[in-house]
Coordinates of N, CA and C in Angstrom, one line a residue:
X1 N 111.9 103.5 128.6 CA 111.1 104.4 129.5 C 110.0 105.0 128.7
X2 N 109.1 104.9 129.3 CA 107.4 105.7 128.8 C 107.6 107.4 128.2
X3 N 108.6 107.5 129.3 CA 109.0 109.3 129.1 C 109.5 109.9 127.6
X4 N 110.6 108.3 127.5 CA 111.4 108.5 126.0 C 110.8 108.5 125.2
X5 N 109.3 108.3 125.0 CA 108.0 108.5 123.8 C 106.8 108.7 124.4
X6 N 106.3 109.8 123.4 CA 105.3 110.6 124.5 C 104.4 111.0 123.2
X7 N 102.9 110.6 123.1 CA 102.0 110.2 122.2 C 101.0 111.4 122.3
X8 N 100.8 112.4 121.7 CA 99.6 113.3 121.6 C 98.4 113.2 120.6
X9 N 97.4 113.1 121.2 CA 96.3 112.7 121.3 C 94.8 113.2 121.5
X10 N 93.8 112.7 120.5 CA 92.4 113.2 121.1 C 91.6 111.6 120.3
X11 N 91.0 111.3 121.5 CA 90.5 110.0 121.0 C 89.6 109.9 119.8
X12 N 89.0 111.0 119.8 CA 87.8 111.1 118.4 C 88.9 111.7 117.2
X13 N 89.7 110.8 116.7 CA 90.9 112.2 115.7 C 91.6 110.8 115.0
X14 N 92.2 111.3 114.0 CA 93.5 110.4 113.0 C 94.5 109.9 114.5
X15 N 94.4 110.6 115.8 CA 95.3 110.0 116.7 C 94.8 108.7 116.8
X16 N 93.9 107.9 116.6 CA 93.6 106.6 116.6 C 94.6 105.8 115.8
X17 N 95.0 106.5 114.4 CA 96.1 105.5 113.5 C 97.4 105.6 114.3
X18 N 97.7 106.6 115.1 CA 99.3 106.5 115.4 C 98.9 106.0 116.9
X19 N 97.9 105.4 117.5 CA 97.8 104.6 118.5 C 97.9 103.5 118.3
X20 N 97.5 102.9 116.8 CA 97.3 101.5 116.8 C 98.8 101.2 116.3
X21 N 99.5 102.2 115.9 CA 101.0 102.1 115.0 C 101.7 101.9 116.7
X22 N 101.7 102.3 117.4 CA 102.3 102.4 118.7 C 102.3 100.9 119.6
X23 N 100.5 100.8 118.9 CA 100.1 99.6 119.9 C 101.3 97.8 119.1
X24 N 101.5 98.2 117.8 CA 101.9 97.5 117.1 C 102.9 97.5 117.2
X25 N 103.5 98.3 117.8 CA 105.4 98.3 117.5 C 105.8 98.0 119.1
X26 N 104.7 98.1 120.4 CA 105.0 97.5 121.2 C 106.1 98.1 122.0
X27 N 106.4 99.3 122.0 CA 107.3 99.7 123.2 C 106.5 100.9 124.2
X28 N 106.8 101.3 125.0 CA 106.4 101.7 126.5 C 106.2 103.1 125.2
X29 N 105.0 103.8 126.1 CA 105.1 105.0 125.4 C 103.9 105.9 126.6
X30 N 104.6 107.2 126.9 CA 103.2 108.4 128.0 C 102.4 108.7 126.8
X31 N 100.9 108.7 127.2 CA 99.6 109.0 126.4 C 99.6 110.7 127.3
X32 N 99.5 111.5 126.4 CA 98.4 113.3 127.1 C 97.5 113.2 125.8
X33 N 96.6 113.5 126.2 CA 94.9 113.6 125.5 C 95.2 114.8 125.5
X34 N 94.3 115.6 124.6 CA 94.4 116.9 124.4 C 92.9 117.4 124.3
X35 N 92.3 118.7 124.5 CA 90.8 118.4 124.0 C 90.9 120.2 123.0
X36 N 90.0 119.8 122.0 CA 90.1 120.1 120.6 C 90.0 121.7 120.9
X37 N 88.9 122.4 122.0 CA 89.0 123.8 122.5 C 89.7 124.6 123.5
X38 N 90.6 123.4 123.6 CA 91.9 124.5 125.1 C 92.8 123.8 124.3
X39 N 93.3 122.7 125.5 CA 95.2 122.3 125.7 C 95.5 121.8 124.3
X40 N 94.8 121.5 123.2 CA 95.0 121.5 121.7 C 95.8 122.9 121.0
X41 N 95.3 123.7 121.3 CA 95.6 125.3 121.5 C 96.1 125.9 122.5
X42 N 96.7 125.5 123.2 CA 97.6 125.9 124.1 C 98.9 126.3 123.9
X43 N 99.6 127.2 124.7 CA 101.0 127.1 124.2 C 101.5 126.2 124.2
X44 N 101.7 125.1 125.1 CA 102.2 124.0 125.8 C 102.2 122.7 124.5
X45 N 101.6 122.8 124.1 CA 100.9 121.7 122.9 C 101.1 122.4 121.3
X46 N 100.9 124.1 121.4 CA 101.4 124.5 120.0 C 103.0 124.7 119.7
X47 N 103.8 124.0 120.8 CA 104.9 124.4 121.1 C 105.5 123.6 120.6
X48 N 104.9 122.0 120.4 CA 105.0 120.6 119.7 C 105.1 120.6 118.5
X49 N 103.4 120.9 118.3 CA 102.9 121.1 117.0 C 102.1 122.1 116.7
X50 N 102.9 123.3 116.3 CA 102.2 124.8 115.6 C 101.0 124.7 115.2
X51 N 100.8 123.6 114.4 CA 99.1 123.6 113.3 C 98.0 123.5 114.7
X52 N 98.3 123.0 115.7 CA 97.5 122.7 116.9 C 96.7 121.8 116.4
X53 N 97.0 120.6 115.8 CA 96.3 119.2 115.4 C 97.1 118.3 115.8
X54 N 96.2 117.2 116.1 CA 97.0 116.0 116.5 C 96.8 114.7 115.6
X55 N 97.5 113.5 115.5 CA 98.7 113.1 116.3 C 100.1 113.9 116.0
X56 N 100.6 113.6 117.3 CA 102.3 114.2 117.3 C 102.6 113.3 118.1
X57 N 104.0 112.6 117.7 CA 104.8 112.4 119.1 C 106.1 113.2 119.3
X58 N 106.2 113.0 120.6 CA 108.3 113.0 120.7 C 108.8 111.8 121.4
X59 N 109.7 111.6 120.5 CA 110.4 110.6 120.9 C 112.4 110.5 121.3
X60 N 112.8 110.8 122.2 CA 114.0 111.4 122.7 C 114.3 112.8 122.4
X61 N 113.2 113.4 122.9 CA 113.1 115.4 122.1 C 113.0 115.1 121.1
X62 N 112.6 114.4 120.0 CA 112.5 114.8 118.9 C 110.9 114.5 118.5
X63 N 110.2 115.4 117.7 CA 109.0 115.7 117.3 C 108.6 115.1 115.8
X64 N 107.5 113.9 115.5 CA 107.1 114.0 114.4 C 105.3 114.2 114.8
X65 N 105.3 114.6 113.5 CA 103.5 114.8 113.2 C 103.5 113.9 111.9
X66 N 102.1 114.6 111.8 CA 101.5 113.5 110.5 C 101.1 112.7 110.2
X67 N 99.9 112.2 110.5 CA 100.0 110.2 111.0 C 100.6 109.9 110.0
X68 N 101.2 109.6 108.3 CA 102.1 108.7 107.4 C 103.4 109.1 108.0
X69 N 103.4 109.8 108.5 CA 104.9 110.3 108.7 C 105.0 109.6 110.3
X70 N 104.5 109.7 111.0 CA 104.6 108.8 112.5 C 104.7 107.4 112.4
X71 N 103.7 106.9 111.5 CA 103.7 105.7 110.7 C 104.9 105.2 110.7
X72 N 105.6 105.4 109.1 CA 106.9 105.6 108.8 C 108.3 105.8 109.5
X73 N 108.0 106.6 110.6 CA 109.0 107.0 111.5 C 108.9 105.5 112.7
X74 N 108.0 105.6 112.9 CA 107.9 104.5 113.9 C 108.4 103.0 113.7
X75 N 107.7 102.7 112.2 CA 108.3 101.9 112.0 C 110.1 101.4 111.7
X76 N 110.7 102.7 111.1 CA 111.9 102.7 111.1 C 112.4 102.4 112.5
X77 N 112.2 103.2 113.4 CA 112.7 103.6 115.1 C 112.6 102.2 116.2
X78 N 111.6 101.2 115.6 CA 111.6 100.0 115.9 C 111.5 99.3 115.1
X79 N 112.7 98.8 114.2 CA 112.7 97.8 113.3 C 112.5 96.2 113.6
X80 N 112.5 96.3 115.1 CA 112.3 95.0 115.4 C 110.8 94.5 115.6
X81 N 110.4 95.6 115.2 CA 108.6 95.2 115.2 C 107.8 94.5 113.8
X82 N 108.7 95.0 112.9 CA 108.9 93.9 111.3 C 107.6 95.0 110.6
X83 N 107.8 96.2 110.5 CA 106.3 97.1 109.9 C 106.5 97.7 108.8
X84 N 108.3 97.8 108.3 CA 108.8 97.8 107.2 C 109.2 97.3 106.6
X85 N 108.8 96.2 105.2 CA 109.8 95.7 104.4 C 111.4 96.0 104.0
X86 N 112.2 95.2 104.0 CA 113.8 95.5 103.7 C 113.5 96.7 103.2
X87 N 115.0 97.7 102.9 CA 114.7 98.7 101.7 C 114.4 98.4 100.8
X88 N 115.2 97.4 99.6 CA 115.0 97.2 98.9 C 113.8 96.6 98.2
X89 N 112.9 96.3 99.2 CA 111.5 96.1 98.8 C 110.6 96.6 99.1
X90 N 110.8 98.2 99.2 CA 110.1 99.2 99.6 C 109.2 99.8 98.9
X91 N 109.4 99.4 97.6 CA 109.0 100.3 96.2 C 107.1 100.6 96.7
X92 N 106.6 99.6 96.8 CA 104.8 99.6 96.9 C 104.5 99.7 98.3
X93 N 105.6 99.9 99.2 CA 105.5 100.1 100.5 C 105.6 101.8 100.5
X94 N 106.1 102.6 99.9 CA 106.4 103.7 100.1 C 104.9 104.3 99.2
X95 N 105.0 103.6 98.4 CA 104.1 104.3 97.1 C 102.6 103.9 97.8
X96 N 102.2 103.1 98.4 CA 100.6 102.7 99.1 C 100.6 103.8 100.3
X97 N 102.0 103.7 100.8 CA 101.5 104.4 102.3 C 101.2 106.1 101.8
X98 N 102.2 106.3 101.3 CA 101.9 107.6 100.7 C 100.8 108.4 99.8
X99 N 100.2 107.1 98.8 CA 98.5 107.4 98.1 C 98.4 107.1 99.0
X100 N 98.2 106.5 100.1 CA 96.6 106.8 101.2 C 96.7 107.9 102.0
X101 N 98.0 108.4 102.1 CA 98.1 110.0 103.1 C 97.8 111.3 102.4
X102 N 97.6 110.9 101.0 CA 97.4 112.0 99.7 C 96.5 111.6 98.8
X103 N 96.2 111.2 97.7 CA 95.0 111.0 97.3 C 94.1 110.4 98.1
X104 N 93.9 109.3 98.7 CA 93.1 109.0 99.6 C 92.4 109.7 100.6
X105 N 93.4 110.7 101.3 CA 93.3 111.5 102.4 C 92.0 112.6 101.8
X106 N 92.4 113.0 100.4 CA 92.0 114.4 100.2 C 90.6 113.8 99.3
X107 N 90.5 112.8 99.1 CA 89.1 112.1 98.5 C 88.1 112.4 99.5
X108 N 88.8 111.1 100.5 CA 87.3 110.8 101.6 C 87.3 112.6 102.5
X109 N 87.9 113.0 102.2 CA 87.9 114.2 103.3 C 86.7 115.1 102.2
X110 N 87.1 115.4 101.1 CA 86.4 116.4 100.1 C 84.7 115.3 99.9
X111 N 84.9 114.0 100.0 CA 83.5 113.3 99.8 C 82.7 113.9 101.4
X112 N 83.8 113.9 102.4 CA 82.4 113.8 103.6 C 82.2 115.6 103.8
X113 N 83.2 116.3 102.9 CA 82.3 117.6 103.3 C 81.2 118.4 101.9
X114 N 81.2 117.1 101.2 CA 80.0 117.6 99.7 C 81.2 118.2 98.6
X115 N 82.2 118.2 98.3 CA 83.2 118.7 97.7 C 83.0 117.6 96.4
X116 N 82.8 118.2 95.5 CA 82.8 117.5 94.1 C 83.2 118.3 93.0
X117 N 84.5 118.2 92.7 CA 85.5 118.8 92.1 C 84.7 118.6 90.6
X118 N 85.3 120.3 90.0 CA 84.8 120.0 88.5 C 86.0 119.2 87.8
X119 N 85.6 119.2 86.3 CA 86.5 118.5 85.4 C 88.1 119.2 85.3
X120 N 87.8 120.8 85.1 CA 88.8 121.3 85.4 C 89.7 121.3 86.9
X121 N 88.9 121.2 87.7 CA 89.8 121.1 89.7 C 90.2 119.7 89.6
X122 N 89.9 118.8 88.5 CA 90.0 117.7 88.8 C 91.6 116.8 88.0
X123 N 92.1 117.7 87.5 CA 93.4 117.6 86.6 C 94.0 118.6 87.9
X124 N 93.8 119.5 89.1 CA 94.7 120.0 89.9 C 94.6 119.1 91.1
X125 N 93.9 118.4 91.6 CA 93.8 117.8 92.4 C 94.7 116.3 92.5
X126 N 95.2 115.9 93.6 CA 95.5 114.7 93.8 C 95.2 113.3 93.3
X127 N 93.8 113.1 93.6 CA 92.9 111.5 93.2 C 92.6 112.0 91.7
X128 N 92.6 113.1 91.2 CA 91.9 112.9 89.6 C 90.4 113.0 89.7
X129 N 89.5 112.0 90.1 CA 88.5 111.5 90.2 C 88.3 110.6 91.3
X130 N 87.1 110.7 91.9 CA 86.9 109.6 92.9 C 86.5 108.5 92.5
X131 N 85.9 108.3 91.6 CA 85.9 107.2 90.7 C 86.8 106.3 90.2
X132 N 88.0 107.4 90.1 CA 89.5 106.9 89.3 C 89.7 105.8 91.0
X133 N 89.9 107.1 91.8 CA 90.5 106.5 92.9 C 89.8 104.8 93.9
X134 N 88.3 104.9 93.5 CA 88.1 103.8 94.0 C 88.4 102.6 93.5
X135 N 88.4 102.7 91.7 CA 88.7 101.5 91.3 C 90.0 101.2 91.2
X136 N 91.1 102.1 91.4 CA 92.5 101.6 91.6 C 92.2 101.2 92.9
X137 N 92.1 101.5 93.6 CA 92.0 100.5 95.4 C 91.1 99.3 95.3
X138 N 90.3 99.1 94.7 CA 89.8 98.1 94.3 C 90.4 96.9 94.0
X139 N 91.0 97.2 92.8 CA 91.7 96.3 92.2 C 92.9 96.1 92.6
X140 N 93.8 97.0 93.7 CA 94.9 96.7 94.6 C 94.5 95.7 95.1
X141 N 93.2 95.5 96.1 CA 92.9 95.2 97.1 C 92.6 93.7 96.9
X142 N 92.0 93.7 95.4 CA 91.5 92.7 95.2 C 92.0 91.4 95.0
X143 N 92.1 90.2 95.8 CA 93.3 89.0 95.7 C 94.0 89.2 96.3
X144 N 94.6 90.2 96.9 CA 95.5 90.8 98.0 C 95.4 90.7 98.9
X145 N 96.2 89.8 100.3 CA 95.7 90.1 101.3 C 97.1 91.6 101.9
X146 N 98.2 92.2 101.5 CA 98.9 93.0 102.5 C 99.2 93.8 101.0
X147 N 99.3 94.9 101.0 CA 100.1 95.8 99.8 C 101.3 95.8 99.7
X148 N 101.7 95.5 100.6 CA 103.6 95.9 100.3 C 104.2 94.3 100.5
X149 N 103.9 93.5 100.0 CA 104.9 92.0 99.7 C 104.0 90.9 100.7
X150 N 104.1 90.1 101.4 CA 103.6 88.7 102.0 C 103.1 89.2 103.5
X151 N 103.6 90.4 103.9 CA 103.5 90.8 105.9 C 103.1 91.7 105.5
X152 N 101.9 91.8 106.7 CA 101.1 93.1 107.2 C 102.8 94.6 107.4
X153 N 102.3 95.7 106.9 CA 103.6 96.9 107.4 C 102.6 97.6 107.7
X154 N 103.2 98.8 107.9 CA 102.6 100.3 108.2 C 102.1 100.5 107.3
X155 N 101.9 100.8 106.2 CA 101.4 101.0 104.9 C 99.9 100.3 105.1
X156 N 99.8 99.2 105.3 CA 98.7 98.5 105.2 C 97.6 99.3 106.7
X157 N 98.3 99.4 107.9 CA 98.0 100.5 108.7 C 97.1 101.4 108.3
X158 N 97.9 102.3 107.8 CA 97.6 103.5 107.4 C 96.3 103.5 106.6
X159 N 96.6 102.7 105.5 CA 95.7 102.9 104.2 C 93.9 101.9 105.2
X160 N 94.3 100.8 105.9 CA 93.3 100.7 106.2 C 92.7 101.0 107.3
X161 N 93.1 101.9 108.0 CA 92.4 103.2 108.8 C 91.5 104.1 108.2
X162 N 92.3 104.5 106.5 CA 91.1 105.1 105.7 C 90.5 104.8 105.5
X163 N 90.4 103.0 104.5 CA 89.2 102.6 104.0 C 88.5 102.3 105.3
X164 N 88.7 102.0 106.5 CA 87.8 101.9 107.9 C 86.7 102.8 108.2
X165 N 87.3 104.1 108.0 CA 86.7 105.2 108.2 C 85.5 105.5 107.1
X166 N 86.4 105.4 105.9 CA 85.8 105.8 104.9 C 84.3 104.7 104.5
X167 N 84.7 103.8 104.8 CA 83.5 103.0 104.6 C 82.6 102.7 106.3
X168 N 82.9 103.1 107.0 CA 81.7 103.5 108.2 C 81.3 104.5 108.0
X169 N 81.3 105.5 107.2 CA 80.9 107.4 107.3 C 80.4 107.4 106.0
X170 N 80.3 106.5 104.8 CA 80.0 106.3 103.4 C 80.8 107.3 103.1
X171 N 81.8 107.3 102.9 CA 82.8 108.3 102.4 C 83.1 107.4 100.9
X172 N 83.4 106.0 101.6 CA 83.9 105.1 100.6 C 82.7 104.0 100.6
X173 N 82.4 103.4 99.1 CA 81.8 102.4 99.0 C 82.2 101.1 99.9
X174 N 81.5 99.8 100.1 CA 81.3 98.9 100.9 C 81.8 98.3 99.8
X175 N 82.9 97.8 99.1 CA 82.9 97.0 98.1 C 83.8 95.7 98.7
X176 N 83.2 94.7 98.7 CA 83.8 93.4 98.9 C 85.2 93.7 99.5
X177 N 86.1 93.8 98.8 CA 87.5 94.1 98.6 C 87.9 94.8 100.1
X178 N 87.2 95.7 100.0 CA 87.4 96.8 101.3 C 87.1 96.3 102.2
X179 N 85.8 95.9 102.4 CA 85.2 95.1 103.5 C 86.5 94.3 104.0
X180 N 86.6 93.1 103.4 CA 87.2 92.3 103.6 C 88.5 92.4 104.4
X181 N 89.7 93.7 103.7 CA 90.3 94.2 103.9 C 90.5 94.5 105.4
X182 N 89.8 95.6 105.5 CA 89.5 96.2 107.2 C 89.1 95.1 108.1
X183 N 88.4 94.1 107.9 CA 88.1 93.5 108.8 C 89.3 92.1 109.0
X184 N 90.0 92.4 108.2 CA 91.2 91.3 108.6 C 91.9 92.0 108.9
X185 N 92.3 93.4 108.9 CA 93.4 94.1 109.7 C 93.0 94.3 111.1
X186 N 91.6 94.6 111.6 CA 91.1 94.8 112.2 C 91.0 93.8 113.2
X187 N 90.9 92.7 113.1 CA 91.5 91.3 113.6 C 92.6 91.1 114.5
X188 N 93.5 92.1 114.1 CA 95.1 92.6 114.8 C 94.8 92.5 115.9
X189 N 95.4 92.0 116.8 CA 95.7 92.0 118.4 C 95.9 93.6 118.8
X190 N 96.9 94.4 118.1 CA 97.5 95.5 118.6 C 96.2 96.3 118.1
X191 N 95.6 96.1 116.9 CA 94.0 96.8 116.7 C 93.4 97.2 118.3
X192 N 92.8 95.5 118.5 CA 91.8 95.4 119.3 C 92.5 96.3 121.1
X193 N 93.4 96.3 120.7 CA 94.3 97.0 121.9 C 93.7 98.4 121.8
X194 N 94.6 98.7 121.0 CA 94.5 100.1 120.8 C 92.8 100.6 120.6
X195 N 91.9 100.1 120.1 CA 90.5 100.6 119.8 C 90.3 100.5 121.3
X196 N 90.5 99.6 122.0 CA 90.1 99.4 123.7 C 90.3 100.9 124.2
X197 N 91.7 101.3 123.9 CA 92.2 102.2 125.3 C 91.9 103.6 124.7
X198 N 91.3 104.0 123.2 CA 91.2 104.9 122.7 C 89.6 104.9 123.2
X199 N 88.4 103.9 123.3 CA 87.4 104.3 123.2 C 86.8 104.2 124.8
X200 N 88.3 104.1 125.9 CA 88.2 104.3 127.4 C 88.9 105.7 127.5
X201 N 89.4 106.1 127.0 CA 89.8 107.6 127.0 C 88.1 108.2 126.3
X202 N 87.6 108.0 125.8 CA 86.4 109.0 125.4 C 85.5 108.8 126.2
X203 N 84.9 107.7 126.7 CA 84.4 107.0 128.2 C 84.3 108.5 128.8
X204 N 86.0 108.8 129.3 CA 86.8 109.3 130.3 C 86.1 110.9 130.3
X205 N 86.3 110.9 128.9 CA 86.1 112.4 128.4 C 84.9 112.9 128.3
X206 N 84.0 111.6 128.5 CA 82.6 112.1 128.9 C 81.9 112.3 127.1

């Protein structure tokens, strides 16, 4: 039932990664849009999720946020969608999805607001360097087609929703590797889904 998963949302937001995680795992799920200066802020919605940001879902009463963590959850909750590697071959599946929800996250975010950490913020911070951080993604990426073993997971999701973002907004360089990357994930059937019904909800929203 639609009811048993219920997807919160604003089409211009990170709710686009836990749309396309949804569109991929393929079971029934209710969409509510939210818009950024009311029902975002509302009781009704801070009731979900306190921070009053989205994505959230609930899924039989139960509440996750966080797109890596919806990610992650999602993929557990329908294992028959194949988005997590066995456990035991989880090692570069936990450790990619999680740099791209943390150093990744706090990179492109501090690049697109002028944030250029000194040498000292740069030993407290997550990425180190953005420098550091591009050329390890790089060289992940590079000869790779999936991060976490032979099949597309959530992890690969995740991280290339950033480098998507990050390289349309120049947050992140256009380097081969990246390019390449996104536009083979992007390829995805459940992609091209999900980008459809997210960019008919903003249509909507005028």
């Amino acid at each position: 039932m639609a009811d048993d998963l219920i997807f919160y949302t604003n089409p211009m937001s990170r709710g686009r990664i836990a749309r396309w995680m949804l569109e991929e795992v393929g079971a029934p799920y209710k969409t509510v849009v939210l818009g950024y200066a009311d029902s975002m802020k509302g009781p009704d919605y801070l009731a979900v999720n306190p921070m009053g940001k989205v994505p959230a879902i609930k899924h039989g009463g139960k509440v996750v946020t966080e797109g890596a963590a919806i990610c992650a959850y999602l993929a557990d909750a329908f294992p028959n969608a194949g988005l997590a590697p066995a456990l035991a071959d989880r090692a570069d599946y936990y450790r990619w999805l999680f740099f791209a929800a943390g150093p990744v996250e706090q990179a492109v975010t501090h690049r697109s607001m002028g944030v250029v950490p000194t040498e000292q913020q740069r030993r407290m911070i997550g990425y180190g360097s953005y420098e550091t951080l591009v050329e390890v993604l790089d060289r992940l990426l590079t000869g790779r087609e999936f991060v976490a073993g032979e099949r597309f997971s959530a992890a690969d999701l995740y991280l290339g929703s950033q480098l998507s973002w990050g390289t349309q907004f120049g947050t992140l360089p256009k380097l081969d590797s990246f390019v390449a990357y996104v536009e083979r994930l992007a390829a995805r059937d459940a992609y091209k889904r999900a980008a459809t019904l997210d960019d008919a909800a903003m249509a909507a929203a005028g």
